Amino acid sequence: MSPAACAQQLKALFPALFAGAAKPLKLRIQADIQERAPGQFSKQVLSAFFRRYTGSTSYLIAASKAKHRYDLDGAEAGEMSEEHRQIAVQELARRRANHEAVRAQEMAQHAQEEEQRRSRFNLLRAFETTTLTPANFCALKGVAMEELDGLLALARKEAEQRALQAPAPHRSGPPGNREQREPRDNRGPRAEQRPGQRPGPRPAGPRGEPRRDGRPPKAGPR
């Protein structure tokens, strides 16, 4: 039986203790399990399970705060000693310090890799615009001749990857879907004609001159 299968069976048999949040275990809990469920678990299986269970971060957090231990029925079964609480606290502190150290190392490595990529990009840009010979260019940049081609190839590959990952420019819609404006001739007159108005352009002339339609001119302001 694997430790995972053992955990599932213990949850089914003793849900008050093993289901839900982790609880500090009663001392010599394995003997109680063998008594309550004889022949279902070997000593080796239980030992492997409890090494994993009591070493989990959730169990250590519970042990660092608890005042009591618990039996198979979820009832209090003895006090949690200060010594055992401190052991849990110290182990949690050690794990936290290790986690922070790993995270700091990963961040430093990421920063170093980013700086190297930036350096290769600048090298490629300078090489594409230089008028120097490769030998003089390498001497100026402090790069070994045998490393130049590899650095430039890697810089070009990284530039292509950045171009593929760059977001596309935002557009409100494809040009083909934009509403086409109709020509003026197909849209009809600008406004409806007044009742009784003759079609066609309105004749006009200088004020005071006879109109082309034969009507007298309008009197101007006095």
JSON list of C-alpha atoms in Angstrom, two decimals:
[
{"chain": "A", "resi": 1, "resn": "MET", "atom": "CA", "xyz": [0.00, 0.00, 0.00]},
{"chain": "A", "resi": 2, "resn": "SER", "atom": "CA", "xyz": [1.33, 3.43, -0.95]},
{"chain": "A", "resi": 3, "resn": "PRO", "atom": "CA", "xyz": [1.31, 6.38, 1.48]},
{"chain": "A", "resi": 4, "resn": "ALA", "atom": "CA", "xyz": [-1.37, 8.04, -0.67]},
{"chain": "A", "resi": 5, "resn": "ALA", "atom": "CA", "xyz": [-3.61, 4.97, -0.49]},
{"chain": "A", "resi": 6, "resn": "CYS", "atom": "CA", "xyz": [-2.97, 4.74, 3.25]},
{"chain": "A", "resi": 7, "resn": "ALA", "atom": "CA", "xyz": [-4.06, 8.37, 3.64]},
{"chain": "A", "resi": 8, "resn": "GLN", "atom": "CA", "xyz": [-7.34, 7.74, 1.81]},
{"chain": "A", "resi": 9, "resn": "GLN", "atom": "CA", "xyz": [-8.11, 4.67, 3.92]},
{"chain": "A", "resi": 10, "resn": "LEU", "atom": "CA", "xyz": [-7.33, 6.49, 7.17]},
{"chain": "A", "resi": 11, "resn": "LYS", "atom": "CA", "xyz": [-9.64, 9.33, 6.14]},
{"chain": "A", "resi": 12, "resn": "ALA", "atom": "CA", "xyz": [-12.43, 6.84, 5.53]},
{"chain": "A", "resi": 13, "resn": "LEU", "atom": "CA", "xyz": [-11.89, 5.01, 8.85]},
{"chain": "A", "resi": 14, "resn": "PHE", "atom": "CA", "xyz": [-11.13, 8.01, 11.08]},
{"chain": "A", "resi": 15, "resn": "PRO", "atom": "CA", "xyz": [-12.52, 11.15, 9.41]},
{"chain": "A", "resi": 16, "resn": "ALA", "atom": "CA", "xyz": [-12.61, 13.13, 12.67]},
{"chain": "A", "resi": 17, "resn": "LEU", "atom": "CA", "xyz": [-8.81, 13.12, 12.75]},
{"chain": "A", "resi": 18, "resn": "PHE", "atom": "CA", "xyz": [-7.59, 12.71, 9.18]},
{"chain": "A", "resi": 19, "resn": "ALA", "atom": "CA", "xyz": [-10.27, 14.54, 7.17]},
{"chain": "A", "resi": 20, "resn": "GLY", "atom": "CA", "xyz": [-10.16, 18.32, 7.00]},
{"chain": "A", "resi": 21, "resn": "ALA", "atom": "CA", "xyz": [-7.45, 20.52, 8.48]},
{"chain": "A", "resi": 22, "resn": "ALA", "atom": "CA", "xyz": [-4.38, 18.84, 9.97]},
{"chain": "A", "resi": 23, "resn": "LYS", "atom": "CA", "xyz": [-4.38, 18.27, 13.73]},
{"chain": "A", "resi": 24, "resn": "PRO", "atom": "CA", "xyz": [-1.47, 17.39, 16.03]},
{"chain": "A", "resi": 25, "resn": "LEU", "atom": "CA", "xyz": [-1.57, 13.63, 16.59]},
{"chain": "A", "resi": 26, "resn": "LYS", "atom": "CA", "xyz": [-1.77, 11.84, 19.87]},
{"chain": "A", "resi": 27, "resn": "LEU", "atom": "CA", "xyz": [1.49, 10.19, 20.89]},
{"chain": "A", "resi": 28, "resn": "ARG", "atom": "CA", "xyz": [1.73, 6.51, 19.90]},
{"chain": "A", "resi": 29, "resn": "ILE", "atom": "CA", "xyz": [-1.19, 6.92, 17.51]},
{"chain": "A", "resi": 30, "resn": "GLN", "atom": "CA", "xyz": [0.02, 3.98, 15.41]},
{"chain": "A", "resi": 31, "resn": "ALA", "atom": "CA", "xyz": [-0.74, 1.56, 18.23]},
{"chain": "A", "resi": 32, "resn": "ASP", "atom": "CA", "xyz": [-4.29, 2.92, 18.41]},
{"chain": "A", "resi": 33, "resn": "ILE", "atom": "CA", "xyz": [-4.73, 2.42, 14.66]},
{"chain": "A", "resi": 34, "resn": "GLN", "atom": "CA", "xyz": [-3.55, -1.19, 14.84]},
{"chain": "A", "resi": 35, "resn": "GLU", "atom": "CA", "xyz": [-5.97, -1.78, 17.69]},
{"chain": "A", "resi": 36, "resn": "ARG", "atom": "CA", "xyz": [-8.96, -0.16, 15.98]},
{"chain": "A", "resi": 37, "resn": "ALA", "atom": "CA", "xyz": [-8.21, -1.51, 12.47]},
{"chain": "A", "resi": 38, "resn": "PRO", "atom": "CA", "xyz": [-6.27, -4.75, 13.00]},
{"chain": "A", "resi": 39, "resn": "GLY", "atom": "CA", "xyz": [-4.49, -6.19, 9.97]},
{"chain": "A", "resi": 40, "resn": "GLN", "atom": "CA", "xyz": [-5.37, -3.30, 7.63]},
{"chain": "A", "resi": 41, "resn": "PHE", "atom": "CA", "xyz": [-2.05, -1.43, 7.82]},
{"chain": "A", "resi": 42, "resn": "SER", "atom": "CA", "xyz": [1.48, -2.72, 8.12]},
{"chain": "A", "resi": 43, "resn": "LYS", "atom": "CA", "xyz": [3.95, -0.97, 10.39]},
{"chain": "A", "resi": 44, "resn": "GLN", "atom": "CA", "xyz": [6.08, 0.05, 7.40]},
{"chain": "A", "resi": 45, "resn": "VAL", "atom": "CA", "xyz": [3.10, 1.61, 5.59]},
{"chain": "A", "resi": 46, "resn": "LEU", "atom": "CA", "xyz": [2.03, 3.60, 8.64]},
{"chain": "A", "resi": 47, "resn": "SER", "atom": "CA", "xyz": [5.58, 4.79, 9.31]},
{"chain": "A", "resi": 48, "resn": "ALA", "atom": "CA", "xyz": [5.97, 6.01, 5.72]},
{"chain": "A", "resi": 49, "resn": "PHE", "atom": "CA", "xyz": [2.60, 7.78, 5.86]},
{"chain": "A", "resi": 50, "resn": "PHE", "atom": "CA", "xyz": [3.29, 9.53, 9.17]},
{"chain": "A", "resi": 51, "resn": "ARG", "atom": "CA", "xyz": [6.73, 10.72, 8.04]},
{"chain": "A", "resi": 52, "resn": "ARG", "atom": "CA", "xyz": [5.03, 12.50, 5.18]},
{"chain": "A", "resi": 53, "resn": "TYR", "atom": "CA", "xyz": [2.02, 13.64, 7.20]},
{"chain": "A", "resi": 54, "resn": "THR", "atom": "CA", "xyz": [3.90, 15.11, 10.16]},
{"chain": "A", "resi": 55, "resn": "GLY", "atom": "CA", "xyz": [6.49, 16.66, 7.86]},
{"chain": "A", "resi": 56, "resn": "SER", "atom": "CA", "xyz": [3.94, 18.60, 5.81]},
{"chain": "A", "resi": 57, "resn": "THR", "atom": "CA", "xyz": [3.85, 22.37, 6.16]},
{"chain": "A", "resi": 58, "resn": "SER", "atom": "CA", "xyz": [0.16, 22.32, 7.11]},
{"chain": "A", "resi": 59, "resn": "TYR", "atom": "CA", "xyz": [0.85, 19.92, 9.99]},
{"chain": "A", "resi": 60, "resn": "LEU", "atom": "CA", "xyz": [3.81, 21.98, 11.21]},
{"chain": "A", "resi": 61, "resn": "ILE", "atom": "CA", "xyz": [1.69, 25.14, 11.20]},
{"chain": "A", "resi": 62, "resn": "ALA", "atom": "CA", "xyz": [-0.99, 23.38, 13.24]},
{"chain": "A", "resi": 63, "resn": "ALA", "atom": "CA", "xyz": [1.61, 21.97, 15.66]},
{"chain": "A", "resi": 64, "resn": "SER", "atom": "CA", "xyz": [3.24, 25.39, 16.13]},
{"chain": "A", "resi": 65, "resn": "LYS", "atom": "CA", "xyz": [-0.07, 26.88, 17.35]},
{"chain": "A", "resi": 66, "resn": "ALA", "atom": "CA", "xyz": [-1.84, 23.98, 19.06]},
{"chain": "A", "resi": 67, "resn": "LYS", "atom": "CA", "xyz": [-2.21, 23.47, 22.79]},
{"chain": "A", "resi": 68, "resn": "HIS", "atom": "CA", "xyz": [-3.50, 19.88, 22.58]},
{"chain": "A", "resi": 69, "resn": "ARG", "atom": "CA", "xyz": [-3.05, 16.66, 20.64]},
{"chain": "A", "resi": 70, "resn": "TYR", "atom": "CA", "xyz": [-5.96, 14.67, 19.22]},
{"chain": "A", "resi": 71, "resn": "ASP", "atom": "CA", "xyz": [-6.96, 11.01, 19.08]},
{"chain": "A", "resi": 72, "resn": "LEU", "atom": "CA", "xyz": [-8.63, 8.98, 16.32]},
{"chain": "A", "resi": 73, "resn": "ASP", "atom": "CA", "xyz": [-12.05, 10.36, 17.24]},
{"chain": "A", "resi": 74, "resn": "GLY", "atom": "CA", "xyz": [-10.89, 13.98, 17.04]},
{"chain": "A", "resi": 75, "resn": "ALA", "atom": "CA", "xyz": [-11.01, 14.44, 20.81]},
{"chain": "A", "resi": 76, "resn": "GLU", "atom": "CA", "xyz": [-8.28, 16.12, 22.84]},
{"chain": "A", "resi": 77, "resn": "ALA", "atom": "CA", "xyz": [-5.72, 13.58, 24.01]},
{"chain": "A", "resi": 78, "resn": "GLY", "atom": "CA", "xyz": [-2.94, 15.28, 25.96]},
{"chain": "A", "resi": 79, "resn": "GLU", "atom": "CA", "xyz": [-1.22, 18.63, 25.81]},
{"chain": "A", "resi": 80, "resn": "MET", "atom": "CA", "xyz": [1.16, 19.80, 23.11]},
{"chain": "A", "resi": 81, "resn": "SER", "atom": "CA", "xyz": [4.48, 20.43, 24.82]},
{"chain": "A", "resi": 82, "resn": "GLU", "atom": "CA", "xyz": [6.30, 23.72, 24.36]},
{"chain": "A", "resi": 83, "resn": "GLU", "atom": "CA", "xyz": [9.34, 21.78, 23.18]},
{"chain": "A", "resi": 84, "resn": "HIS", "atom": "CA", "xyz": [7.40, 20.20, 20.32]},
{"chain": "A", "resi": 85, "resn": "ARG", "atom": "CA", "xyz": [5.82, 23.53, 19.42]},
{"chain": "A", "resi": 86, "resn": "GLN", "atom": "CA", "xyz": [9.25, 25.14, 19.17]},
{"chain": "A", "resi": 87, "resn": "ILE", "atom": "CA", "xyz": [10.51, 22.30, 16.98]},
{"chain": "A", "resi": 88, "resn": "ALA", "atom": "CA", "xyz": [7.64, 23.02, 14.56]},
{"chain": "A", "resi": 89, "resn": "VAL", "atom": "CA", "xyz": [8.32, 26.77, 14.68]},
{"chain": "A", "resi": 90, "resn": "GLN", "atom": "CA", "xyz": [12.01, 26.30, 13.95]},
{"chain": "A", "resi": 91, "resn": "GLU", "atom": "CA", "xyz": [11.33, 23.94, 11.06]},
{"chain": "A", "resi": 92, "resn": "LEU", "atom": "CA", "xyz": [8.89, 26.41, 9.53]},
{"chain": "A", "resi": 93, "resn": "ALA", "atom": "CA", "xyz": [11.46, 29.20, 9.87]},
{"chain": "A", "resi": 94, "resn": "ARG", "atom": "CA", "xyz": [14.10, 27.04, 8.20]},
{"chain": "A", "resi": 95, "resn": "ARG", "atom": "CA", "xyz": [11.81, 26.24, 5.28]},
{"chain": "A", "resi": 96, "resn": "ARG", "atom": "CA", "xyz": [10.83, 29.88, 4.90]},
{"chain": "A", "resi": 97, "resn": "ALA", "atom": "CA", "xyz": [14.48, 30.94, 4.83]},
{"chain": "A", "resi": 98, "resn": "ASN", "atom": "CA", "xyz": [15.27, 28.28, 2.23]},
{"chain": "A", "resi": 99, "resn": "HIS", "atom": "CA", "xyz": [12.33, 29.40, 0.10]},
{"chain": "A", "resi": 100, "resn": "GLU", "atom": "CA", "xyz": [13.42, 33.04, 0.25]},
{"chain": "A", "resi": 101, "resn": "ALA", "atom": "CA", "xyz": [17.00, 32.11, -0.59]},
{"chain": "A", "resi": 102, "resn": "VAL", "atom": "CA", "xyz": [15.88, 30.11, -3.63]},
{"chain": "A", "resi": 103, "resn": "ARG", "atom": "CA", "xyz": [13.61, 32.94, -4.74]},
{"chain": "A", "resi": 104, "resn": "ALA", "atom": "CA", "xyz": [16.41, 35.50, -4.38]},
{"chain": "A", "resi": 105, "resn": "GLN", "atom": "CA", "xyz": [18.74, 33.28, -6.39]},
{"chain": "A", "resi": 106, "resn": "GLU", "atom": "CA", "xyz": [16.13, 32.88, -9.14]},
{"chain": "A", "resi": 107, "resn": "MET", "atom": "CA", "xyz": [15.57, 36.64, -9.30]},
{"chain": "A", "resi": 108, "resn": "ALA", "atom": "CA", "xyz": [19.31, 37.30, -9.50]},
{"chain": "A", "resi": 109, "resn": "GLN", "atom": "CA", "xyz": [19.69, 34.73, -12.26]},
{"chain": "A", "resi": 110, "resn": "HIS", "atom": "CA", "xyz": [16.78, 36.25, -14.17]},
{"chain": "A", "resi": 111, "resn": "ALA", "atom": "CA", "xyz": [18.30, 39.73, -13.87]},
{"chain": "A", "resi": 112, "resn": "GLN", "atom": "CA", "xyz": [21.66, 38.43, -15.11]},
{"chain": "A", "resi": 113, "resn": "GLU", "atom": "CA", "xyz": [20.06, 36.71, -18.10]},
{"chain": "A", "resi": 114, "resn": "GLU", "atom": "CA", "xyz": [18.12, 39.87, -18.96]},
{"chain": "A", "resi": 115, "resn": "GLU", "atom": "CA", "xyz": [21.30, 41.93, -18.82]},
{"chain": "A", "resi": 116, "resn": "GLN", "atom": "CA", "xyz": [23.04, 39.46, -21.12]},
{"chain": "A", "resi": 117, "resn": "ARG", "atom": "CA", "xyz": [20.15, 39.63, -23.61]},
{"chain": "A", "resi": 118, "resn": "ARG", "atom": "CA", "xyz": [20.30, 43.43, -23.56]},
{"chain": "A", "resi": 119, "resn": "SER", "atom": "CA", "xyz": [24.06, 43.31, -24.14]},
{"chain": "A", "resi": 120, "resn": "ARG", "atom": "CA", "xyz": [23.62, 40.98, -27.13]},
{"chain": "A", "resi": 121, "resn": "PHE", "atom": "CA", "xyz": [20.93, 43.25, -28.57]},
{"chain": "A", "resi": 122, "resn": "ASN", "atom": "CA", "xyz": [23.19, 46.29, -28.32]},
{"chain": "A", "resi": 123, "resn": "LEU", "atom": "CA", "xyz": [26.05, 44.32, -29.86]},
{"chain": "A", "resi": 124, "resn": "LEU", "atom": "CA", "xyz": [23.88, 43.33, -32.84]},
{"chain": "A", "resi": 125, "resn": "ARG", "atom": "CA", "xyz": [22.64, 46.88, -33.36]},
{"chain": "A", "resi": 126, "resn": "ALA", "atom": "CA", "xyz": [26.20, 48.23, -33.26]},
{"chain": "A", "resi": 127, "resn": "PHE", "atom": "CA", "xyz": [27.47, 45.54, -35.63]},
{"chain": "A", "resi": 128, "resn": "GLU", "atom": "CA", "xyz": [24.76, 46.26, -38.22]},
{"chain": "A", "resi": 129, "resn": "THR", "atom": "CA", "xyz": [25.73, 49.93, -38.39]},
{"chain": "A", "resi": 130, "resn": "THR", "atom": "CA", "xyz": [29.50, 49.77, -37.95]},
{"chain": "A", "resi": 131, "resn": "THR", "atom": "CA", "xyz": [32.00, 50.47, -40.70]},
{"chain": "A", "resi": 132, "resn": "LEU", "atom": "CA", "xyz": [34.79, 48.66, -38.87]},
{"chain": "A", "resi": 133, "resn": "THR", "atom": "CA", "xyz": [36.18, 45.32, -39.88]},
{"chain": "A", "resi": 134, "resn": "PRO", "atom": "CA", "xyz": [35.04, 42.37, -37.74]},
{"chain": "A", "resi": 135, "resn": "ALA", "atom": "CA", "xyz": [38.46, 42.21, -36.12]},
{"chain": "A", "resi": 136, "resn": "ASN", "atom": "CA", "xyz": [38.47, 45.88, -35.19]},
{"chain": "A", "resi": 137, "resn": "PHE", "atom": "CA", "xyz": [34.83, 45.69, -34.06]},
{"chain": "A", "resi": 138, "resn": "CYS", "atom": "CA", "xyz": [35.61, 42.78, -31.74]},
{"chain": "A", "resi": 139, "resn": "ALA", "atom": "CA", "xyz": [38.61, 44.63, -30.36]},
{"chain": "A", "resi": 140, "resn": "LEU", "atom": "CA", "xyz": [36.46, 47.69, -29.71]},
{"chain": "A", "resi": 141, "resn": "LYS", "atom": "CA", "xyz": [33.68, 45.71, -27.99]},
{"chain": "A", "resi": 142, "resn": "GLY", "atom": "CA", "xyz": [35.96, 43.34, -26.12]},
{"chain": "A", "resi": 143, "resn": "VAL", "atom": "CA", "xyz": [34.50, 40.25, -27.82]},
{"chain": "A", "resi": 144, "resn": "ALA", "atom": "CA", "xyz": [36.52, 37.27, -28.99]},
{"chain": "A", "resi": 145, "resn": "MET", "atom": "CA", "xyz": [36.38, 36.77, -32.77]},
{"chain": "A", "resi": 146, "resn": "GLU", "atom": "CA", "xyz": [35.39, 33.12, -32.39]},
{"chain": "A", "resi": 147, "resn": "GLU", "atom": "CA", "xyz": [32.40, 34.13, -30.25]},
{"chain": "A", "resi": 148, "resn": "LEU", "atom": "CA", "xyz": [31.07, 36.94, -32.44]},
{"chain": "A", "resi": 149, "resn": "ASP", "atom": "CA", "xyz": [29.03, 34.88, -34.91]},
{"chain": "A", "resi": 150, "resn": "GLY", "atom": "CA", "xyz": [27.38, 32.88, -32.14]},
{"chain": "A", "resi": 151, "resn": "LEU", "atom": "CA", "xyz": [26.46, 36.00, -30.17]},
{"chain": "A", "resi": 152, "resn": "LEU", "atom": "CA", "xyz": [25.02, 37.71, -33.25]},
{"chain": "A", "resi": 153, "resn": "ALA", "atom": "CA", "xyz": [23.00, 34.64, -34.23]},
{"chain": "A", "resi": 154, "resn": "LEU", "atom": "CA", "xyz": [21.56, 34.37, -30.74]},
{"chain": "A", "resi": 155, "resn": "ALA", "atom": "CA", "xyz": [20.75, 38.10, -30.71]},
{"chain": "A", "resi": 156, "resn": "ARG", "atom": "CA", "xyz": [18.90, 37.80, -34.04]},
{"chain": "A", "resi": 157, "resn": "LYS", "atom": "CA", "xyz": [16.91, 34.83, -32.76]},
{"chain": "A", "resi": 158, "resn": "GLU", "atom": "CA", "xyz": [15.95, 36.71, -29.59]},
{"chain": "A", "resi": 159, "resn": "ALA", "atom": "CA", "xyz": [14.92, 39.74, -31.66]},
{"chain": "A", "resi": 160, "resn": "GLU", "atom": "CA", "xyz": [12.64, 37.52, -33.79]},
{"chain": "A", "resi": 161, "resn": "GLN", "atom": "CA", "xyz": [11.08, 36.06, -30.66]},
{"chain": "A", "resi": 162, "resn": "ARG", "atom": "CA", "xyz": [10.42, 39.52, -29.24]},
{"chain": "A", "resi": 163, "resn": "ALA", "atom": "CA", "xyz": [8.79, 40.56, -32.50]},
{"chain": "A", "resi": 164, "resn": "LEU", "atom": "CA", "xyz": [6.49, 37.53, -32.42]},
{"chain": "A", "resi": 165, "resn": "GLN", "atom": "CA", "xyz": [5.53, 38.20, -28.81]},
{"chain": "A", "resi": 166, "resn": "ALA", "atom": "CA", "xyz": [4.83, 41.90, -29.35]},
{"chain": "A", "resi": 167, "resn": "PRO", "atom": "CA", "xyz": [1.08, 42.73, -29.19]},
{"chain": "A", "resi": 168, "resn": "ALA", "atom": "CA", "xyz": [-0.60, 43.56, -32.47]},
{"chain": "A", "resi": 169, "resn": "PRO", "atom": "CA", "xyz": [-1.70, 47.19, -32.97]},
{"chain": "A", "resi": 170, "resn": "HIS", "atom": "CA", "xyz": [-5.31, 47.80, -31.98]},
{"chain": "A", "resi": 171, "resn": "ARG", "atom": "CA", "xyz": [-7.79, 48.52, -34.74]},
{"chain": "A", "resi": 172, "resn": "SER", "atom": "CA", "xyz": [-11.43, 49.42, -34.40]},
{"chain": "A", "resi": 173, "resn": "GLY", "atom": "CA", "xyz": [-12.30, 47.10, -37.27]},
{"chain": "A", "resi": 174, "resn": "PRO", "atom": "CA", "xyz": [-11.02, 45.85, -40.62]},
{"chain": "A", "resi": 175, "resn": "PRO", "atom": "CA", "xyz": [-11.08, 48.42, -43.40]},
{"chain": "A", "resi": 176, "resn": "GLY", "atom": "CA", "xyz": [-13.41, 46.20, -45.43]},
{"chain": "A", "resi": 177, "resn": "ASN", "atom": "CA", "xyz": [-16.13, 46.46, -42.79]},
{"chain": "A", "resi": 178, "resn": "ARG", "atom": "CA", "xyz": [-16.17, 50.23, -42.62]},
{"chain": "A", "resi": 179, "resn": "GLU", "atom": "CA", "xyz": [-19.36, 51.82, -43.85]},
{"chain": "A", "resi": 180, "resn": "GLN", "atom": "CA", "xyz": [-18.98, 53.15, -47.37]},
{"chain": "A", "resi": 181, "resn": "ARG", "atom": "CA", "xyz": [-20.38, 56.61, -47.93]},
{"chain": "A", "resi": 182, "resn": "GLU", "atom": "CA", "xyz": [-22.65, 56.87, -50.95]},
{"chain": "A", "resi": 183, "resn": "PRO", "atom": "CA", "xyz": [-21.90, 59.45, -53.61]},
{"chain": "A", "resi": 184, "resn": "ARG", "atom": "CA", "xyz": [-23.83, 62.69, -53.31]},
{"chain": "A", "resi": 185, "resn": "ASP", "atom": "CA", "xyz": [-25.85, 61.85, -56.47]},
{"chain": "A", "resi": 186, "resn": "ASN", "atom": "CA", "xyz": [-27.15, 58.62, -54.95]},
{"chain": "A", "resi": 187, "resn": "ARG", "atom": "CA", "xyz": [-28.24, 60.10, -51.65]},
{"chain": "A", "resi": 188, "resn": "GLY", "atom": "CA", "xyz": [-31.03, 62.31, -52.90]},
{"chain": "A", "resi": 189, "resn": "PRO", "atom": "CA", "xyz": [-31.70, 65.97, -52.08]},
{"chain": "A", "resi": 190, "resn": "ARG", "atom": "CA", "xyz": [-30.36, 67.53, -48.91]},
{"chain": "A", "resi": 191, "resn": "ALA", "atom": "CA", "xyz": [-33.80, 68.41, -47.63]},
{"chain": "A", "resi": 192, "resn": "GLU", "atom": "CA", "xyz": [-37.43, 68.04, -48.64]},
{"chain": "A", "resi": 193, "resn": "GLN", "atom": "CA", "xyz": [-38.85, 70.77, -50.86]},
{"chain": "A", "resi": 194, "resn": "ARG", "atom": "CA", "xyz": [-41.36, 73.18, -49.41]},
{"chain": "A", "resi": 195, "resn": "PRO", "atom": "CA", "xyz": [-44.97, 72.72, -50.43]},
{"chain": "A", "resi": 196, "resn": "GLY", "atom": "CA", "xyz": [-45.63, 74.49, -53.69]},
{"chain": "A", "resi": 197, "resn": "GLN", "atom": "CA", "xyz": [-41.96, 74.98, -54.41]},
{"chain": "A", "resi": 198, "resn": "ARG", "atom": "CA", "xyz": [-40.94, 74.33, -57.98]},
{"chain": "A", "resi": 199, "resn": "PRO", "atom": "CA", "xyz": [-38.24, 71.77, -58.57]},
{"chain": "A", "resi": 200, "resn": "GLY", "atom": "CA", "xyz": [-34.85, 72.88, -59.70]},
{"chain": "A", "resi": 201, "resn": "PRO", "atom": "CA", "xyz": [-32.40, 75.47, -58.45]},
{"chain": "A", "resi": 202, "resn": "ARG", "atom": "CA", "xyz": [-33.79, 78.68, -56.99]},
{"chain": "A", "resi": 203, "resn": "PRO", "atom": "CA", "xyz": [-33.20, 81.61, -59.35]},
{"chain": "A", "resi": 204, "resn": "ALA", "atom": "CA", "xyz": [-31.42, 84.48, -57.80]},
{"chain": "A", "resi": 205, "resn": "GLY", "atom": "CA", "xyz": [-30.13, 87.86, -58.88]},
{"chain": "A", "resi": 206, "resn": "PRO", "atom": "CA", "xyz": [-28.84, 91.10, -57.45]},
{"chain": "A", "resi": 207, "resn": "ARG", "atom": "CA", "xyz": [-31.28, 92.83, -55.14]},
{"chain": "A", "resi": 208, "resn": "GLY", "atom": "CA", "xyz": [-33.43, 95.34, -57.04]},
{"chain": "A", "resi": 209, "resn": "GLU", "atom": "CA", "xyz": [-33.03, 93.68, -60.47]},
{"chain": "A", "resi": 210, "resn": "PRO", "atom": "CA", "xyz": [-35.91, 91.88, -62.12]},
{"chain": "A", "resi": 211, "resn": "ARG", "atom": "CA", "xyz": [-35.93, 88.16, -61.45]},
{"chain": "A", "resi": 212, "resn": "ARG", "atom": "CA", "xyz": [-35.67, 85.72, -64.29]},
{"chain": "A", "resi": 213, "resn": "ASP", "atom": "CA", "xyz": [-39.09, 84.28, -63.53]},
{"chain": "A", "resi": 214, "resn": "GLY", "atom": "CA", "xyz": [-40.70, 87.67, -64.23]},
{"chain": "A", "resi": 215, "resn": "ARG", "atom": "CA", "xyz": [-41.68, 88.48, -60.69]},
{"chain": "A", "resi": 216, "resn": "PRO", "atom": "CA", "xyz": [-40.86, 91.95, -59.28]},
{"chain": "A", "resi": 217, "resn": "PRO", "atom": "CA", "xyz": [-37.83, 92.13, -57.03]},
{"chain": "A", "resi": 218, "resn": "LYS", "atom": "CA", "xyz": [-38.29, 92.14, -53.29]},
{"chain": "A", "resi": 219, "resn": "ALA", "atom": "CA", "xyz": [-38.06, 95.51, -51.63]},
{"chain": "A", "resi": 220, "resn": "GLY", "atom": "CA", "xyz": [-34.95, 96.04, -49.60]},
{"chain": "A", "resi": 221, "resn": "PRO", "atom": "CA", "xyz": [-34.84, 97.38, -46.09]},
{"chain": "A", "resi": 222, "resn": "ARG", "atom": "CA", "xyz": [-35.62, 101.02, -45.66]}
]
